[in-house]
Coordinates of C-alpha atoms in Angstrom, one line a residue:
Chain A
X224 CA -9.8 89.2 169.7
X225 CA -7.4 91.7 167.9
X226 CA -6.8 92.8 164.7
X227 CA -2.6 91.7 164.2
X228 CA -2.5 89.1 161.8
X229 CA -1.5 85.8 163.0
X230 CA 1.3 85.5 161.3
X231 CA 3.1 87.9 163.3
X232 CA 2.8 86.1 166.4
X233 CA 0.7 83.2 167.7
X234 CA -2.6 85.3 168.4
X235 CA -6.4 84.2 168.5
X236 CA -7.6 85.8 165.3
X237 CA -6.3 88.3 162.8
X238 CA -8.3 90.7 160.0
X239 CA -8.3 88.9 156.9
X240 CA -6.8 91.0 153.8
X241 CA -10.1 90.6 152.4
X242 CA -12.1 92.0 155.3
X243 CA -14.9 88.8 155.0
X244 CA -15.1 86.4 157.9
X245 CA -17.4 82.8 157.8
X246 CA -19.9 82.2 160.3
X247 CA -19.6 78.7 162.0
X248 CA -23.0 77.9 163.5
X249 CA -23.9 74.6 166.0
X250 CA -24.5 71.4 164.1
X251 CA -28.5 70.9 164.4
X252 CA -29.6 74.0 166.3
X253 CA -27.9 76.7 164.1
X254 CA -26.7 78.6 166.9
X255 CA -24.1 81.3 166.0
X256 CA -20.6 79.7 167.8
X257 CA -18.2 82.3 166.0
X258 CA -17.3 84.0 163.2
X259 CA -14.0 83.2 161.5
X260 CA -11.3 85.5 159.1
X261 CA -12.0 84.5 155.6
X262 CA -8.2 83.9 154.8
X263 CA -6.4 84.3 151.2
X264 CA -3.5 84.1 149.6
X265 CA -2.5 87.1 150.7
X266 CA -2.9 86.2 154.3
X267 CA -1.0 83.2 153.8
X268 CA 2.0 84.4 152.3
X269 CA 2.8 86.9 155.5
X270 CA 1.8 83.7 157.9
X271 CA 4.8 81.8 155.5
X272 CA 6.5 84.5 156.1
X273 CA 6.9 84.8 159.3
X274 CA 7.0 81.0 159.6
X275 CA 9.9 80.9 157.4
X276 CA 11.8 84.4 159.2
X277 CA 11.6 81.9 162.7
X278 CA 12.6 78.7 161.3
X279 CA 15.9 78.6 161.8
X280 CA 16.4 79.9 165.7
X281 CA 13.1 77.8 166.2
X282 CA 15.1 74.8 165.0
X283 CA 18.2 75.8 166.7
X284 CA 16.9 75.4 169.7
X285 CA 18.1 72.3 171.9
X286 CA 15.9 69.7 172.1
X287 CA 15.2 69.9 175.8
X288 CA 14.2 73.6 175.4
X289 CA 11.7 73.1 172.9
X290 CA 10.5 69.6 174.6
X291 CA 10.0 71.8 177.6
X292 CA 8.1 74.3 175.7
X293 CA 6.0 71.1 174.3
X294 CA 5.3 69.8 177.5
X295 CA 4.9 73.5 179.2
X296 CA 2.1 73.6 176.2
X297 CA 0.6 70.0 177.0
X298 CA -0.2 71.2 181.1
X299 CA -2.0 74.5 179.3
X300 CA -3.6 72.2 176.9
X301 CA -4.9 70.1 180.0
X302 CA -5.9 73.3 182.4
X303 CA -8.1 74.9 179.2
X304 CA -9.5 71.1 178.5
X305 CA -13.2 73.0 179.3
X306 CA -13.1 75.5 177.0
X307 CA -11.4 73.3 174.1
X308 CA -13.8 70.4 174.7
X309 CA -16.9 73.0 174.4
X310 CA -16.0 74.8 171.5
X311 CA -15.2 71.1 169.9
X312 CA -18.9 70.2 170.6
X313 CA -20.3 73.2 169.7
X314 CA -18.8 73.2 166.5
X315 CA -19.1 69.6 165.4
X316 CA -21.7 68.6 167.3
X317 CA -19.9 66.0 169.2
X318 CA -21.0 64.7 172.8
X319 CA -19.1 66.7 175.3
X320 CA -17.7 63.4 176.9
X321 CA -16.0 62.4 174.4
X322 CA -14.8 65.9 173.5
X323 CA -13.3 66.0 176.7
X324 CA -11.8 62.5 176.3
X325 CA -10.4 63.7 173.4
X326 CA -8.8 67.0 174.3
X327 CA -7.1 64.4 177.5
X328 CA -6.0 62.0 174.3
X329 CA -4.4 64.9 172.7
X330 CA -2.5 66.1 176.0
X331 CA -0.7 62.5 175.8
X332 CA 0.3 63.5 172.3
X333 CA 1.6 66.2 173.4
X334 CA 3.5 65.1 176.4
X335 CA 4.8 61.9 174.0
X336 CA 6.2 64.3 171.4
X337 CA 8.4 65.9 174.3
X338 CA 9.4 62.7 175.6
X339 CA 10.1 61.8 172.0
X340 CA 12.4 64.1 170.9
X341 CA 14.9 64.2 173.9
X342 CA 15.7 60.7 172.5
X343 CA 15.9 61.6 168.4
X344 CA 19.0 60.5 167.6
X345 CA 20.9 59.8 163.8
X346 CA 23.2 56.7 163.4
X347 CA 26.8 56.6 163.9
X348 CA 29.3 53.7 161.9
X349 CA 32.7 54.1 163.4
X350 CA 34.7 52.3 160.6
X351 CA 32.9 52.6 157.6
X352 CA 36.6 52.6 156.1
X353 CA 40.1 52.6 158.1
X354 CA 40.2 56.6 158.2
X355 CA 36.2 57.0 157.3
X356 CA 33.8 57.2 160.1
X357 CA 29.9 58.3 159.3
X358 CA 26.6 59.1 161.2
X359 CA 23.2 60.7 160.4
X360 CA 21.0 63.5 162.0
X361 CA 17.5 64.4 161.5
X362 CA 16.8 67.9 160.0
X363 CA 13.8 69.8 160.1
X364 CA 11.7 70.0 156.6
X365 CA 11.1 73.4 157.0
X366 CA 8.0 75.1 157.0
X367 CA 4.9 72.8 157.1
X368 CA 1.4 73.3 156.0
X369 CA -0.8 71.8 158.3
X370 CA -4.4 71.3 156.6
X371 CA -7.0 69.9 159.5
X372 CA -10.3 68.4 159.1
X373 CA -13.4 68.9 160.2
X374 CA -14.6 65.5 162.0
X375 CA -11.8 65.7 164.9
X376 CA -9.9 68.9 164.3
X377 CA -8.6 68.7 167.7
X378 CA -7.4 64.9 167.9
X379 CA -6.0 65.2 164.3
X380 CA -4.0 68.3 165.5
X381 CA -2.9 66.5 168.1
X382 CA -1.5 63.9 166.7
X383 CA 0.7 66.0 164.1
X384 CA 1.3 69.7 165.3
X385 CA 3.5 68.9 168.6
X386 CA 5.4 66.5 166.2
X387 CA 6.1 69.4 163.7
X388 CA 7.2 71.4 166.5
X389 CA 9.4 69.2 168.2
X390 CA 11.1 68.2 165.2
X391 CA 11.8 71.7 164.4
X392 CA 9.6 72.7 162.0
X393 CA 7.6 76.0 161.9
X394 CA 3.7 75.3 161.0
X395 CA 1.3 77.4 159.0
X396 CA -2.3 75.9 160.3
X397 CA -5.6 76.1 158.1
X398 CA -8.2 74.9 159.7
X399 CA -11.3 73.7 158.3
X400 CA -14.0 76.2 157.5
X401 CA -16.6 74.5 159.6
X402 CA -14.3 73.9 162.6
X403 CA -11.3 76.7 163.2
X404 CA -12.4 77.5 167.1
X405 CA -9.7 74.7 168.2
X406 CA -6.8 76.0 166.1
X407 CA -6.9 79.1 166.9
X408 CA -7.5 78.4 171.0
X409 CA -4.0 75.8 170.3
X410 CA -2.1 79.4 168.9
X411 CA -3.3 81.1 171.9
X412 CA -2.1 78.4 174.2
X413 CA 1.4 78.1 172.5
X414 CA 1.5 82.0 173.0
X415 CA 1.4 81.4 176.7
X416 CA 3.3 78.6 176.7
X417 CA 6.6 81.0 175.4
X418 CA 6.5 79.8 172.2
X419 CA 8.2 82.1 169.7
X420 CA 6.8 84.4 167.6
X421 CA 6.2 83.2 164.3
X422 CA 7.1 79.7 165.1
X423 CA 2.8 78.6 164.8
X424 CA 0.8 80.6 162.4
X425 CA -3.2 80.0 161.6
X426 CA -4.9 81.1 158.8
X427 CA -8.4 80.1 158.8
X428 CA -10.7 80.1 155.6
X429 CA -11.6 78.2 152.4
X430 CA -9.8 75.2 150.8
X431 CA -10.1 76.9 147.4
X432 CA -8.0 79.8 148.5
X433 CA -6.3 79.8 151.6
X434 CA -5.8 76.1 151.4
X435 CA -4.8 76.1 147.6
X436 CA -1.9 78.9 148.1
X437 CA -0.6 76.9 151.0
X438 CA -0.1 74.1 148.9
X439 CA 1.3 76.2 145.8
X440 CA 3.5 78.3 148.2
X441 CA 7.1 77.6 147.1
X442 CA 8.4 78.1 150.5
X443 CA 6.5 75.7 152.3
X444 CA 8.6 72.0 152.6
X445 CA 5.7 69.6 153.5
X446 CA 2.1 69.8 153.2
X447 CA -0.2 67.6 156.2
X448 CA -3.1 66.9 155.4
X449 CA -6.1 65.1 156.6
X450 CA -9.7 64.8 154.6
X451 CA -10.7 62.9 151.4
X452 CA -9.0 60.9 149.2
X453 CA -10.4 63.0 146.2
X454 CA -9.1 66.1 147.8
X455 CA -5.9 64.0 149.0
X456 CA -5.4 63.8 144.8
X457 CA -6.0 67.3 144.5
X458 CA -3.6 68.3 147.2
X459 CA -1.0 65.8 146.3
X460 CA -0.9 67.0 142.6
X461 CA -0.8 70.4 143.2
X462 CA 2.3 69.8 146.1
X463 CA 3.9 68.0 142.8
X464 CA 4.3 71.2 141.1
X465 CA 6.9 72.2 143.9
X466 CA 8.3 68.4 144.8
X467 CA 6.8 69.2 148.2
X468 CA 6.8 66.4 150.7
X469 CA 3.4 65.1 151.9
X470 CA 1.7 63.0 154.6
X471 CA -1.8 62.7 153.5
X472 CA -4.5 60.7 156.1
X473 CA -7.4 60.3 153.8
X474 CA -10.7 58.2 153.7
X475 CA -11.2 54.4 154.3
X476 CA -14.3 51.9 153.8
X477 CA -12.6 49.9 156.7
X478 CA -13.7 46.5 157.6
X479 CA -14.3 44.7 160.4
X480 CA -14.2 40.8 160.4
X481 CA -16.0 38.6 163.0
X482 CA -15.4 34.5 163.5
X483 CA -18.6 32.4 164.4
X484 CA -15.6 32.1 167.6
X485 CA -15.2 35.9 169.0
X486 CA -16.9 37.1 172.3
X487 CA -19.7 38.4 171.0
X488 CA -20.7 41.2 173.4
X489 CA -17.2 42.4 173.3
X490 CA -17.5 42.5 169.8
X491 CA -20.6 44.0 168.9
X492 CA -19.7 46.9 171.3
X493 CA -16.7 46.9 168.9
X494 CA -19.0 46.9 165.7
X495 CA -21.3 49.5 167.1
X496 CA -18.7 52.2 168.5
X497 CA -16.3 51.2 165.0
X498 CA -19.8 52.7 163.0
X499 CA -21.2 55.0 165.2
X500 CA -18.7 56.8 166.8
X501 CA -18.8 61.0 166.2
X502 CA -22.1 59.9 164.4
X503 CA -19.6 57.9 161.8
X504 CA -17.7 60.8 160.7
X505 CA -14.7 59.1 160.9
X506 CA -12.1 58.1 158.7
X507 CA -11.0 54.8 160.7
X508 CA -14.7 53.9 160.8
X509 CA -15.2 50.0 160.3
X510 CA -18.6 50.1 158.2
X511 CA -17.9 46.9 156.6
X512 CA -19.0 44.2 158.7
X513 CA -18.1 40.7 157.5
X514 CA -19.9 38.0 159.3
X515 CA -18.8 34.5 159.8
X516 CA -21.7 32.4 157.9
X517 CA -22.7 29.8 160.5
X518 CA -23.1 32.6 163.3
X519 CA -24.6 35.2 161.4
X520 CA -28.0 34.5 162.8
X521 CA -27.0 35.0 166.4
X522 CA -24.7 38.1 165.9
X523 CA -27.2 40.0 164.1
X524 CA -29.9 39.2 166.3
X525 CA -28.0 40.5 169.1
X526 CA -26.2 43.6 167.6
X527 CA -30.0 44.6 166.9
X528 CA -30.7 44.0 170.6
X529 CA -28.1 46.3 171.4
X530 CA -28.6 48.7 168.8
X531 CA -31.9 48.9 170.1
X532 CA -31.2 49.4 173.4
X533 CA -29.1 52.8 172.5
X534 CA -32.6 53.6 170.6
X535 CA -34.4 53.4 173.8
X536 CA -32.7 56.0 175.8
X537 CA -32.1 58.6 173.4
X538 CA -34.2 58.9 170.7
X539 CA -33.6 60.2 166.8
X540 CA -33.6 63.9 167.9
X541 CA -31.4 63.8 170.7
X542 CA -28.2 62.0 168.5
X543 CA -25.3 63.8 167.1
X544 CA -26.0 65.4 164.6
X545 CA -23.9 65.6 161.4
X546 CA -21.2 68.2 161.7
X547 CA -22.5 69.8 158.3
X548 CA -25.7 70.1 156.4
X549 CA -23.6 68.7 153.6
X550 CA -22.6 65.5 155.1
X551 CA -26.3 65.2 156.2
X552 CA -27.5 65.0 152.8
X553 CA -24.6 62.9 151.8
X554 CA -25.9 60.2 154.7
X555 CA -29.5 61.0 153.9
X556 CA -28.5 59.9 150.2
X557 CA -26.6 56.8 150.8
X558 CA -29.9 55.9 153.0
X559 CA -32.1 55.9 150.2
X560 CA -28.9 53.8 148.0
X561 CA -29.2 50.7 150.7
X562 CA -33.0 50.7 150.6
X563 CA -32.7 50.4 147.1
X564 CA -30.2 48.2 146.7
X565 CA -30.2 45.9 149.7
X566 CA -32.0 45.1 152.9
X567 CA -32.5 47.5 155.4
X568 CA -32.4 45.3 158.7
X569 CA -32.0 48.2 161.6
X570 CA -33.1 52.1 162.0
X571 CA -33.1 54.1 158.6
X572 CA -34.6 56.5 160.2
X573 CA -33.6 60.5 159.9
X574 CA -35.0 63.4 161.2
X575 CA -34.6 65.2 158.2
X576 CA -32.6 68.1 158.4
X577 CA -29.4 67.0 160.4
X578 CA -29.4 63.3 162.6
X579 CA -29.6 59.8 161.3
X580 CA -30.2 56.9 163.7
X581 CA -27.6 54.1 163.4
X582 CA -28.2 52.0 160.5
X583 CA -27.8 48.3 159.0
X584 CA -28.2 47.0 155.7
X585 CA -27.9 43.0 154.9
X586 CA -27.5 41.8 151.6
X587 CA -25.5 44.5 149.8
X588 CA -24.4 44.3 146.5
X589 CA -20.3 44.5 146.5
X590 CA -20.6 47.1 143.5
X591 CA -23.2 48.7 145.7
X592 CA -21.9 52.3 146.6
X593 CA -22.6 51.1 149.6
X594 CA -19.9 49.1 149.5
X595 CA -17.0 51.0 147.8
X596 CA -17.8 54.7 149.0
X597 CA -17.2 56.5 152.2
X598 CA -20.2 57.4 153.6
X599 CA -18.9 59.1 156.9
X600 CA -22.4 58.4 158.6
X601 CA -23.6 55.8 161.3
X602 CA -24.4 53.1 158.1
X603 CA -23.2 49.4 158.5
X604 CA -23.4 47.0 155.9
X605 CA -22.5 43.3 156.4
X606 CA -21.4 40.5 154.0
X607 CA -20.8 37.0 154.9
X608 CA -18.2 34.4 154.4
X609 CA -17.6 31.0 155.4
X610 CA -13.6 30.6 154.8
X611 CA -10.7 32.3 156.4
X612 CA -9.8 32.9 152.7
X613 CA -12.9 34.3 151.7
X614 CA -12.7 37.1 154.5
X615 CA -9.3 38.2 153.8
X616 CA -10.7 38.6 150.4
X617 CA -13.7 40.3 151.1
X618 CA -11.7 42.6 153.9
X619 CA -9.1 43.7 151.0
X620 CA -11.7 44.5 148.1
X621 CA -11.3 48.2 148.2
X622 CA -9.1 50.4 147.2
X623 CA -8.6 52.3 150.9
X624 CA -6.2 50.7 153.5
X625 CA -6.9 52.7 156.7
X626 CA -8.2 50.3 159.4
X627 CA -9.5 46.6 159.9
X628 CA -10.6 45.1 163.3
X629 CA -10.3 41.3 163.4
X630 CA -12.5 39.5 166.0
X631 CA -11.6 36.0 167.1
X632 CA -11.3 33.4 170.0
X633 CA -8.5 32.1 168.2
X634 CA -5.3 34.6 168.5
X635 CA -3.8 32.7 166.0
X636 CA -5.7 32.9 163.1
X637 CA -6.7 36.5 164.0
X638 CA -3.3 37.5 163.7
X639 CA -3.0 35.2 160.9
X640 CA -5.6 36.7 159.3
X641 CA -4.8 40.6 160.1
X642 CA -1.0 40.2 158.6
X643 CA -3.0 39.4 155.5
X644 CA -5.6 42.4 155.5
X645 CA -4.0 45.6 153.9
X646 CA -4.6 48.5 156.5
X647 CA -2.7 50.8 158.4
X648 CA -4.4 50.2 161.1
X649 CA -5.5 47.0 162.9
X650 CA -7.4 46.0 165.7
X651 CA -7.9 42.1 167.4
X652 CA -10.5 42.2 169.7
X653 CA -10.4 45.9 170.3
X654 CA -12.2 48.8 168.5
X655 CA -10.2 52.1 168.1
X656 CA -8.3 52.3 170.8
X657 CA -5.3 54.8 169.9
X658 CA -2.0 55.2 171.5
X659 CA 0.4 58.1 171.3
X660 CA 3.5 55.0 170.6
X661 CA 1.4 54.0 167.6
X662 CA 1.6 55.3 164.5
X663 CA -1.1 56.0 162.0
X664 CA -1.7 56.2 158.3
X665 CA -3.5 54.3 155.7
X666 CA -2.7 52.3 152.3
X667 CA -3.4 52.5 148.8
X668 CA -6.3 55.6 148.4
X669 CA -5.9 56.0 152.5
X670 CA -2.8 57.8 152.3
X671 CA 0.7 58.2 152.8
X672 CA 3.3 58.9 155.0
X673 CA 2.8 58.0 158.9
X674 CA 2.0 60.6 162.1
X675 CA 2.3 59.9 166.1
X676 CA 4.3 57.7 167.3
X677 CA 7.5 56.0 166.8
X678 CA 7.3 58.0 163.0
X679 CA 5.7 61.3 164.2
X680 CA 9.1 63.4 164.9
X681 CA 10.7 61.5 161.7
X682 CA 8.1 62.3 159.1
X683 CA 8.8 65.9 159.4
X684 CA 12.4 65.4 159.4
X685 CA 15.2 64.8 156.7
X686 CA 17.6 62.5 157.2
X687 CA 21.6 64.3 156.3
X688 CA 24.3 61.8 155.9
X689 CA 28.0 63.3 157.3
X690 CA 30.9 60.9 156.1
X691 CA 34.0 62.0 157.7
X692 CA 37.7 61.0 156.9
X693 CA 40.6 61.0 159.5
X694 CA 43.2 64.1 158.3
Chain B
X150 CA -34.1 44.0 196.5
X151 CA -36.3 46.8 196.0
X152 CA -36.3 48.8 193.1
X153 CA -34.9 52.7 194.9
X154 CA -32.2 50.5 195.7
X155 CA -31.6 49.4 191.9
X156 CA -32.1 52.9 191.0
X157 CA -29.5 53.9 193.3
X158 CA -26.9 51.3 191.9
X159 CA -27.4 52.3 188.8
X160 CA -27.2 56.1 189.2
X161 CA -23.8 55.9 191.2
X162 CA -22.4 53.9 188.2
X163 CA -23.5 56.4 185.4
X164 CA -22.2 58.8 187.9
X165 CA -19.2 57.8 188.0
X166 CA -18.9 56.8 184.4
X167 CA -20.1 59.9 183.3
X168 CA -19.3 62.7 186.2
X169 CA -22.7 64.0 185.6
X170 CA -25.4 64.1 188.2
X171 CA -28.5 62.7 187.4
X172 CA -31.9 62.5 188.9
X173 CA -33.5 59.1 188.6
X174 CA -36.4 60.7 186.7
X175 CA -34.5 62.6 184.4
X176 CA -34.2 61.7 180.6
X177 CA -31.0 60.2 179.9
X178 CA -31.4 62.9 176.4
X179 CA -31.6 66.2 178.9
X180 CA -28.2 65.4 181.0
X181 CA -25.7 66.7 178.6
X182 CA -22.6 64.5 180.1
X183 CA -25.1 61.3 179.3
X184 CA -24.3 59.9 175.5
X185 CA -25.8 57.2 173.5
X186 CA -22.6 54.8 174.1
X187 CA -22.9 55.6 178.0
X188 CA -26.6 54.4 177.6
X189 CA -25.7 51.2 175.9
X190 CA -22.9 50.6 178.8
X191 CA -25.6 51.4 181.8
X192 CA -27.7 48.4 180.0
X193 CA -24.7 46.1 180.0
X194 CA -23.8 46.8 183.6
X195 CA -27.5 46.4 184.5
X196 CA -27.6 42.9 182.6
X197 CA -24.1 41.8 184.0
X198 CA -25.6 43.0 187.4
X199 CA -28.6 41.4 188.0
X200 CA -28.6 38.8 185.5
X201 CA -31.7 40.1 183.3
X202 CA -32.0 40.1 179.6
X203 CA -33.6 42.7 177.3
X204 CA -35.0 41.6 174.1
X205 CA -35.3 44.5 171.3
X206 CA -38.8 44.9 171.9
X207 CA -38.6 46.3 175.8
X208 CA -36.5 49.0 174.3
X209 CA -39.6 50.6 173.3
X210 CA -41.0 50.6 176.9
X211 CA -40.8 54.9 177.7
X212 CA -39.7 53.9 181.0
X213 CA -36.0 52.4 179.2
X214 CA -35.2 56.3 179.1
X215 CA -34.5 57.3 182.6
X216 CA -32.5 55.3 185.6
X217 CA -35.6 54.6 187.7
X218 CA -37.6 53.3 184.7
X219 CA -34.8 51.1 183.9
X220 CA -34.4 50.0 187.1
X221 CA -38.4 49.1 187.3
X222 CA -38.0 47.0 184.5
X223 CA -35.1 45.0 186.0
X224 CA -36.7 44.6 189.5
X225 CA -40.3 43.4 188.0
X226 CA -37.9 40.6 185.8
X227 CA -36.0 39.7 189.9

């Protein structure tokens, strides 16, 4: 800890303007994990500041100097994967396994961003005319806003900071209130790593203040952001007011389709992780299960055996917990919806402050909230259908595009039918797997704009056209 | 096959699955490495293994929630 502000260099914590810090206790047991500056605008406008004084040698930089500073940050990412993974689990209450699995995911990030930009290259057209010859490059946007989540704000990180960097870009961070350990351990790391001053700033704190003068800030190019779709609005409109660009991941009601023909063990391991994984706080969830009428019956009967099984080695009080008493009640609430609006046909059960067991309705209205809302809990609801045509339909009746997983002996019609499901994201016989060569983003109220991947460097780049005549 | 030597098939695979060292008595809840996913893959090994099948109901058994309870139940089903 020191008291420099972490604008003027990539340090681990800074003294807000406002002297105030918020506490960030464990998920479920309370425990104190840290205390956090309070940041406002005030605090912002230096980290812009000193984002925007080391833009330009930051971005001047060859590429294989700053892919070597990406990938000299990728082997410190990996050494300190310990002491990320724990401060991940004790701040969102995730399973330590997959905390760790998920600090080695975001490595490969990493390493694929520095791979990636030795080979970012423009276009060249030798003859456009007789004396005319014309190529593009990719420019950095400038200074981006990065605006992280709570459910994975490592992963999420992951999969957009090192592409910020290696495009160029300098990166003001704000974490989410409930989960800044990870950010500011990342700012440390780049430290080390030789990073330059000023090239990654975090300012931890509220959304309301240090999130809402990152967004107004005139001299911030691109806001990043990753939560709901109702804040998504909020942060797109405000962005408006200086044509900012934006990449916004946002919510999803995701479905995921089974034929009467799928391997069934493979896929209900698919169904269960797609509504269960990090207690169902995810945005690429698939809590919409559509059944195949004629083997319905089976499926079910078996996705309960399994279910159950899961039920008798850990009971209620030893699951995840939900990262936030919030998001508890919100599960807690959406409980109560299904039993009175459908039929409750697995666990319900909570244990009343902060875990809910994995839970499945039958029969759900489709105008059920149920249906149309994000929950971002461990609560699966299926619907049936007995044409190909009726689960295309039933897949693409919401307005969120973020993921689907098709399940189906026959490759054919699965990828017949997941060309015809509108989501960003698609599966066939596979549950949410990621890659770093994929890249990910949602439709409609999921989002826009693309990170990772073949699109990660290139979403925080602008594309300058040079058109050059003979003399 | 007796039953220690079910236990001790099925400890060295959430072992290695998990990098966690278990006793065969200990709750699969107290091993911190040990999550609910891992707990549903240690019953589809077990099934795949020795060809057994659990209904819903045997989930309730107390013994389901350690690796020599679990392997009880599979060797009085041999």
């Amino acid at each position: 800890m020191n008291d420099t502000i972490a604008a003027d260099a990539a340090v681990v914590d800074y003294s807000p303007s406002n002297g105030e810090r918020i506490e960030r206790r464990e998920p479920g047991s309370g425990r104190l994990v840290s205390t956090y500056p309070s940041g406002t605008a005030e605090d912002v406008n230096h980290a812009v500041d000193a984002a925007s004084s080391a833009l330009r040698a930051w971005s001047d930089l060859p590429a294989a100097e700053r892919s070597a500073l990406l990938l000299r940050a990728a082997d410190l990412i990996a050494e300190n994967e310990s002491r990320l993974a724990e401060t991940l689990t004790r701040e969102v209450g995730k399973p330590i396994g997959q905390s760790r699995a998920e600090v080695r995911e975001g490595v490969a990030l990493w390493r694929y961003a520095a791979a990636s930009l030795r080979s970012l290259h423009g276009e060249f057209y030798p003859a456009l005319a007789n004396d005319t010859q014309a190529f593009t490059v990719f420019e950095p946007v400038g200074v981006v806003g990065l605006i992280l989540p709570w459910n994975f704000p490592f992963i999420v990180s992951a999969e957009r900071l090192p592409f910020i960097l290696a495009a160029g870009c300098t990166v003001v961070i704000k974490p989410s209130e409930y989960a800044a350990g990870n950010a500011f351990e990342i700012a440390e790391i780049l430290d080390r790593a030789g990073f330059p001053n000023g090239v990654c700033n975090v300012v931890s704190g509220f959304g309301h203040a240090a999130g809402a003068a990152l967004v107004a800030s005139p001299r911030v190019a691109m806001i990043s952001f990753t939560g709901s779709t109702e804040n998504g609005r909020r942060v797109m409109e405000a962005a408006g007011r200086t044509l900012k660009r934006v990449s916004l991941e946002l919510g999803g009601k995701s479905p995921v389709v089974v034929f009467a023909d799928a391997a069934f063990d493979r896929a209900i391991e698919g169904v269960i992780s797609g509504f269960t994984y990090n207690a169902g706080q995810c945005c690429i969830a698939t809590s919409r299960l559509l059944l195949e009428r004629s083997a319905a019956d089976e499926f079910k009967k078996r996705l309960i055996t399994r279910l159950a099984a899961i039920r008798g080695g850990v009971a209620v009080a030893q699951m995840q917990p939900a990262a936030t008493e919030p998001q508890y009640r919100r599960v807690a609430e959406f409980l109560e919806v299904g039993r009175n609006e459908a039929v409750l046909l697995y666990g319900g059960e909570t244990d009343g402050s902060a875990r809910a067991m994995p839970t499945v309705f039958e029969a759900v209205p489709r105008d059920s909230r149920l249906t149309t809302d994000e929950i971002f809990g461990p609560v699966l609801s299926i619907y049936l259908f007995d044409s190909e045509e009726e689960a295309i339909e039933l897949a693409n009746d919401t307005p969120y595009g973020l993921a689907a997983c098709v399940w189906s002996g026959d490759v054919s019609r699965a990828l017949r039918v997941a060309r015809r499901i509108r989501a960003g994201r698609l599966w066939i016989n596979s549950a949410q797997e990621n890659f770093p060569e994929m890249p990910i983003g949602g439709m409609g109220a999921s989002g826009i704009g693309r990170e990772a991947g073949t699109a990660g460097i290139r979403t925080y780049c602008e594309i300058k056209s040079v058109i050059m005549k003979s003399l | 096959m007796t039953a220690d030597e079910i236990t001790s098939t099925l400890q060295d695979w959430l072992t290695e699955k998990t990098g966690a060292a278990i006793a065969p008595d200990q709750h699969y809840a107290e091993v911190r490495e040990v999550d609910s996913f891992d707990v549903l893959a240690l019953v589809l090994f077990a099934e795949k293994t020795y060809n057994v099948k659990f209904a819903a109901s045997d989930f309730e058994d107390p013994r389901f929630g350690t690796i020599a309870g679990l392997a009880s139940l599979i060797h009085s089903r041999l």
